C-alpha positions as MATLAB code, in Angstrom:
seq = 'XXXXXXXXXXXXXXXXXXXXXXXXXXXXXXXXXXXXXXXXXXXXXXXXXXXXXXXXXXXXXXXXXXXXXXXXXXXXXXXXXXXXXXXXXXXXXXXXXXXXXXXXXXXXXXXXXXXXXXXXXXXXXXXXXXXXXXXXXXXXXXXXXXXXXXXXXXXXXXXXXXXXXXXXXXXXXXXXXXXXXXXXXXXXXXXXXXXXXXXXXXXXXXXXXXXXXXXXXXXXXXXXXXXXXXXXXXXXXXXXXXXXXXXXXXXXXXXXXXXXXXXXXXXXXXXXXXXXXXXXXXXXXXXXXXXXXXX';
ca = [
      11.318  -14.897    9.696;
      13.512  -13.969    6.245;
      17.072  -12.958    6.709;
      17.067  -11.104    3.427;
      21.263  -11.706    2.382;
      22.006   -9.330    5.523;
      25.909   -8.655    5.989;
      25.691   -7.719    9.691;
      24.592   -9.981   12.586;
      21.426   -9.980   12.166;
      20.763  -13.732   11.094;
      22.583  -14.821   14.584;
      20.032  -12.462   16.499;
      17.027  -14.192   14.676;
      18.019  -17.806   14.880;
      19.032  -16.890   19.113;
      15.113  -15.801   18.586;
      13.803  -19.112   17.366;
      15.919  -21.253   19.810;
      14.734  -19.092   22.733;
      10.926  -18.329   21.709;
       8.168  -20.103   22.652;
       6.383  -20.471   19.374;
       7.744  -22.670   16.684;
       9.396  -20.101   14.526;
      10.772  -20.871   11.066;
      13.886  -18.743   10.038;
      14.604  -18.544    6.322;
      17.949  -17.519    4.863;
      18.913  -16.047    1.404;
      22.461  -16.151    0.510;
      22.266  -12.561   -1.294;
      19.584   -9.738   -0.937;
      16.746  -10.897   -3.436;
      14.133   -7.977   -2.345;
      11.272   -7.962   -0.207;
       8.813   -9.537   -3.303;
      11.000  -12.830   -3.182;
      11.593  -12.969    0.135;
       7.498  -13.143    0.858;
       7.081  -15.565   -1.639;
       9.250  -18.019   -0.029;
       7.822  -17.115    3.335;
       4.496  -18.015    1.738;
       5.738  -21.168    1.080;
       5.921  -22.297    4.170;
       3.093  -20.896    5.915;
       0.198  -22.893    7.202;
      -2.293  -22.260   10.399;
      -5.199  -20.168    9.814;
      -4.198  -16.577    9.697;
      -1.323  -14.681    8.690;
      -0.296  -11.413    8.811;
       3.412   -9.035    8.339;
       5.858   -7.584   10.670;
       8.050   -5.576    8.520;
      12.169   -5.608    9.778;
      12.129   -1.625   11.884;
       8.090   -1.770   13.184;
       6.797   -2.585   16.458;
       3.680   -4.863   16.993;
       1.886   -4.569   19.947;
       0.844   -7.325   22.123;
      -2.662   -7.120   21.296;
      -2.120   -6.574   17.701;
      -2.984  -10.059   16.400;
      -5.432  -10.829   19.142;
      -7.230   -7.502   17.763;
      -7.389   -8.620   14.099;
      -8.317  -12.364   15.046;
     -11.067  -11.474   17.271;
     -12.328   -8.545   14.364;
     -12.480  -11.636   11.609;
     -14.305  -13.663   14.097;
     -16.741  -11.294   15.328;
     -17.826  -10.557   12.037;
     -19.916  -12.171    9.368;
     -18.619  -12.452    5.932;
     -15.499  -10.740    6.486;
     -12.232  -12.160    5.229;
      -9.710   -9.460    5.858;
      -9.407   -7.595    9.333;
      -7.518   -4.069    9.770;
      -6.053   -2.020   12.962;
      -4.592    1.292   13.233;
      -1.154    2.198   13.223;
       1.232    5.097   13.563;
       4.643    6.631   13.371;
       4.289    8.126   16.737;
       4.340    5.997   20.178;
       2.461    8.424   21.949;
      -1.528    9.264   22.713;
      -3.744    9.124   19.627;
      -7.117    9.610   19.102;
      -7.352    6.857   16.650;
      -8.075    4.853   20.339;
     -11.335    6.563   20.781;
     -13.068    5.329   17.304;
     -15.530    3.025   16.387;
     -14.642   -0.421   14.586;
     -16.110    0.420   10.984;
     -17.235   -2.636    8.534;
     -17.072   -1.795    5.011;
     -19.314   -3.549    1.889;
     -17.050   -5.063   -0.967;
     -17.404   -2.093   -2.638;
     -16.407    0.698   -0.006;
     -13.834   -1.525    1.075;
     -12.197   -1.379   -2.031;
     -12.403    2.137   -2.220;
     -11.154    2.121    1.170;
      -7.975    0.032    0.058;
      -7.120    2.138   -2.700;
      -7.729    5.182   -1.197;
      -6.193    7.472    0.894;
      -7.452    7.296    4.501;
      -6.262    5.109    7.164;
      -6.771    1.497    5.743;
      -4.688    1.481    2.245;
      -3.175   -0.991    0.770;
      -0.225   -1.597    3.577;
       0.448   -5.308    4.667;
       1.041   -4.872    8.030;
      -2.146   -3.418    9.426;
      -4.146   -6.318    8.206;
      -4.868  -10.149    8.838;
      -6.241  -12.622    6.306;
      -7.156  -16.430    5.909;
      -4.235  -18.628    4.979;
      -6.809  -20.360    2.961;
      -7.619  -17.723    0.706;
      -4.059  -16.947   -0.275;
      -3.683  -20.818   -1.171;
      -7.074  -20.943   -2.678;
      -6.424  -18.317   -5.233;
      -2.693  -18.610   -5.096;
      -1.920  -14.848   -4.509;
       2.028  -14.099   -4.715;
       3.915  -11.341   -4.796;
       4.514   -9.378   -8.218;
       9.176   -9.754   -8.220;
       9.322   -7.041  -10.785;
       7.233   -4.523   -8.731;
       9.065   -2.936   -5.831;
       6.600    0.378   -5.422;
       2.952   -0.762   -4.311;
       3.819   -4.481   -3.777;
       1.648   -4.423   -0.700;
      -0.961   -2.588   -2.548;
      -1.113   -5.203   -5.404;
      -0.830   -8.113   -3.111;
      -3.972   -6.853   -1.073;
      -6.302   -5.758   -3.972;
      -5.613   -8.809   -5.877;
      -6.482  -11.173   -3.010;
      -9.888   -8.586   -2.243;
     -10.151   -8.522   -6.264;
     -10.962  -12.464   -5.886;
     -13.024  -12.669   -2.505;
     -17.162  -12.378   -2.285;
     -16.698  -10.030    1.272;
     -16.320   -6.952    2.681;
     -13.413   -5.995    5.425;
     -13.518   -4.782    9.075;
     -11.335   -1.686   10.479;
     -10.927   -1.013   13.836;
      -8.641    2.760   14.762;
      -7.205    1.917   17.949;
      -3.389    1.548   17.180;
      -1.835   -1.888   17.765;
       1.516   -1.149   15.083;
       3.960    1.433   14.954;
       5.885    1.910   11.899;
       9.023    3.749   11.267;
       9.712    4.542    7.867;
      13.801    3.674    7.143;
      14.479    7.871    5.905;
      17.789    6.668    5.217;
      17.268    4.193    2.017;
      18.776    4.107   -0.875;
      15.154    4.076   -2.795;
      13.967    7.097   -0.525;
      17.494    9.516   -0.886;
      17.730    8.686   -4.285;
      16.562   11.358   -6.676;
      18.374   10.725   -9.990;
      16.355   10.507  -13.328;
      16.820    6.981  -13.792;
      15.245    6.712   -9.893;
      12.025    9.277  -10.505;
      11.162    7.524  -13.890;
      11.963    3.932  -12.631;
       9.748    4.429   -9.443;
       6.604    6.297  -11.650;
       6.700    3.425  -14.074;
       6.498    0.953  -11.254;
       3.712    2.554   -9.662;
       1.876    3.020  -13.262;
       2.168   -0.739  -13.727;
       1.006   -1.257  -10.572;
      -2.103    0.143  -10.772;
      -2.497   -0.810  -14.492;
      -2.592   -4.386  -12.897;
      -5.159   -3.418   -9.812;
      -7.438   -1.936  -12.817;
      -7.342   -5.424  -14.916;
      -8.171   -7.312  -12.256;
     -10.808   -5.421  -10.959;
     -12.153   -5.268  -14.436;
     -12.112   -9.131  -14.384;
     -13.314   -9.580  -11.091;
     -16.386  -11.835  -10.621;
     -18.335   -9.660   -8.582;
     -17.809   -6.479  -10.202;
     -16.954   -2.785   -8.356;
     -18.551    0.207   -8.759;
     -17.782    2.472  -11.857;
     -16.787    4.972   -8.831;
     -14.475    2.704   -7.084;
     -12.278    2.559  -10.688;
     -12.276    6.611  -10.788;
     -10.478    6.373   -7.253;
      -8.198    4.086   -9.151;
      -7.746    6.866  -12.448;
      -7.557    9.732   -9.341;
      -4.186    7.100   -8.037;
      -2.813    6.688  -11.344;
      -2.971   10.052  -12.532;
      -1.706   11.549   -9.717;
       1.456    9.572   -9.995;
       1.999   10.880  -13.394;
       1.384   14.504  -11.898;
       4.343   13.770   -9.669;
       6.656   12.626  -12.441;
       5.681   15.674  -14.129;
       7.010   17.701  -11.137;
      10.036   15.885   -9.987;
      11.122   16.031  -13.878;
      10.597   19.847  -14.065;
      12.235   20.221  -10.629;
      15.382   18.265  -12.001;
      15.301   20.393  -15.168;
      14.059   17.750  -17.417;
      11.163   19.513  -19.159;
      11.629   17.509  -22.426;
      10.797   14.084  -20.743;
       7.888   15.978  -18.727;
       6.340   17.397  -22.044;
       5.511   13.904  -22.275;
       3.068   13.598  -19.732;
       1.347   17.279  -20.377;
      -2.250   15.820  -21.696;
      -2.478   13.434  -18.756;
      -1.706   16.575  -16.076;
      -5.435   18.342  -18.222;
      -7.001   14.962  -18.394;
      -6.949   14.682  -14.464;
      -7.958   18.242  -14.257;
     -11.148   17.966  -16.363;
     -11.898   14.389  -15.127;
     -10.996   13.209  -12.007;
      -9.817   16.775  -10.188;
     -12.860   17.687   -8.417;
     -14.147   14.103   -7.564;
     -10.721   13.902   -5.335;
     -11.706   16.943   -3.549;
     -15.272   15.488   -2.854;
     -14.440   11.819   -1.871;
     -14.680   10.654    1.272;
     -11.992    8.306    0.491;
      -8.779   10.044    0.671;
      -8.090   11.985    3.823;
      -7.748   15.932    3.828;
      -3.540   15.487    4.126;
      -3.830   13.125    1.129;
      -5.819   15.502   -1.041;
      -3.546   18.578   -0.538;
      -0.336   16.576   -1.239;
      -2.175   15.592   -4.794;
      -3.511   19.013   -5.195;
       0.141   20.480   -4.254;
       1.743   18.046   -7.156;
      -0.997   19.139   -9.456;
      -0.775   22.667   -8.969;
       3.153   22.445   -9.207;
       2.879   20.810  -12.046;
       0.287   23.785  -13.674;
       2.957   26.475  -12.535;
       5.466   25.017  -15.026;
       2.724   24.555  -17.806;
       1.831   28.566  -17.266;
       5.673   29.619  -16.928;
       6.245   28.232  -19.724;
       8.677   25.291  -19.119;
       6.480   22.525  -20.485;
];
């Protein structure tokens, strides 16, 4: 457990934790907040066993939840990452009633950096200890949008498997509404948070592109669809804060999406029906400005 420079009481409640649990729980401390990049790096430092997952600070983790993902990796041939449902909502969901699915390399990619139910979030997943330490995976400290994202796809990036995905919800996350990073909508903010995301998925494409076993040339138009679309949504959020200058920018990328990469979002399998009218919402937004004149 990290105690990430909190000023409350918070490191008292985890270290009454350690001395009461049953399981021999290491507590690290940082003196000031250093970010949630750092803070898994040193975690990763100390690790060791055979499996490790994340339990993010506000979520709930079922009692099942690691059982679940063990038994998923063990059941399973050539699998080296396991993932379960989760939600926002404790209540019935019909997640409970699907199959386990087990993806290829390939698909499982696509799944990761699509937009359906697996993604690229930490906390839904399980993977071998060894692998991390084999290939040395760590957390990128200058990227604080898609850290999970990059984490995952560069670890998949370097393995020779596919990964297994079973619906039934053993995780409930709550999304902290109230952050700083999520209230925020300055210009600095918008641009600082689109550039992080770019870079992001500027790395995911490299290594992919490096990768020994290669992916699919339709597994890196899922990653164009991701990039693009972030690019759409800087073009909004400028216009929306009256910064049409800085969005003029980004006006060739906006077509470039629309001619390329548009109508394969629609079609994929890969993003879920909410995900593809959110990105057709930003897109079209962003053509209203482009016809009204503003950019």
């Amino acid at each position: 457990m990290v105690n990430d420079g909190s000023t409350d009481e918070s490191l008292t409640i985890i270290k009454n934790y350690k001395n009461n649990s049953k399981y021999d729980v290491t507590v690290l401390n940082n003196e000031k907040n250093m970010g949630v990049s750092y803070s898994r790096n040193e975690a990763l430092k100390k690790v060791y066993g055979e499996f490790l997952t994340f339990l993010d600070a506000d979520d709930v983790m079922l009692k099942n939840h690691i059982n679940v993902l063990v038994d998923l990796l063990k059941k399973y041939d050539n699998v080296r990452i396991a993932v379960s449902g989760g939600s926002k909502h404790l209540k019935f969901n019909f997640d409970n009633f699907k199959k386990v699915n087990l993806y290829d390399r390939n698909d499982g990619f696509c799944e990761l950096i699509g937009g359906n139910a697996i993604q690229g979030f930490l906390w839904n997943k399980i993977f071998y200890v060894e692998d991390i330490k084999k290939y040395n995976i760590k957390f990128d400290d200058e990227i604080y949008m898609g850290e999970d994202l990059l984490f995952v796809c560069q670890l998949y990036s370097k393995l020779n498997s596919g990964l297994v995905y079973s619906p039934h919800i053993t995780y409930y996350y709550r999304p902290n509404q109230n952050s700083a990073l999520r209230k925020s909508q300055t210009i600095d903010v918008i641009k600082g948070k689109s550039k992080n995301w770019l870079k992001t998925y500027n790395i995911i494409i490299k290594d992919a592109k490096n990768s020994t076993n290669e992916f699919s040339n339709y597994a890196f138009k899922l990653l164009s669809i991701q990039y693009y679309v972030q690019i759409n949504e800087l073009i909004y959020r400028l216009c929306k804060e009256n910064h049409d200058q800085d969005a003029l920018k980004f006006k060739s990328y906006l077509f470039i999406f629309l001619r390329n990469y548009f109508f394969i979002l629609l079609f994929s399998k890969f993003f879920s029906v909410k995900e593809k009218i959110r990105y057709t919402l930003f897109t079209l937004y962003s053509l209203i400005y482009v016809f009204r004149g503003k950019l």
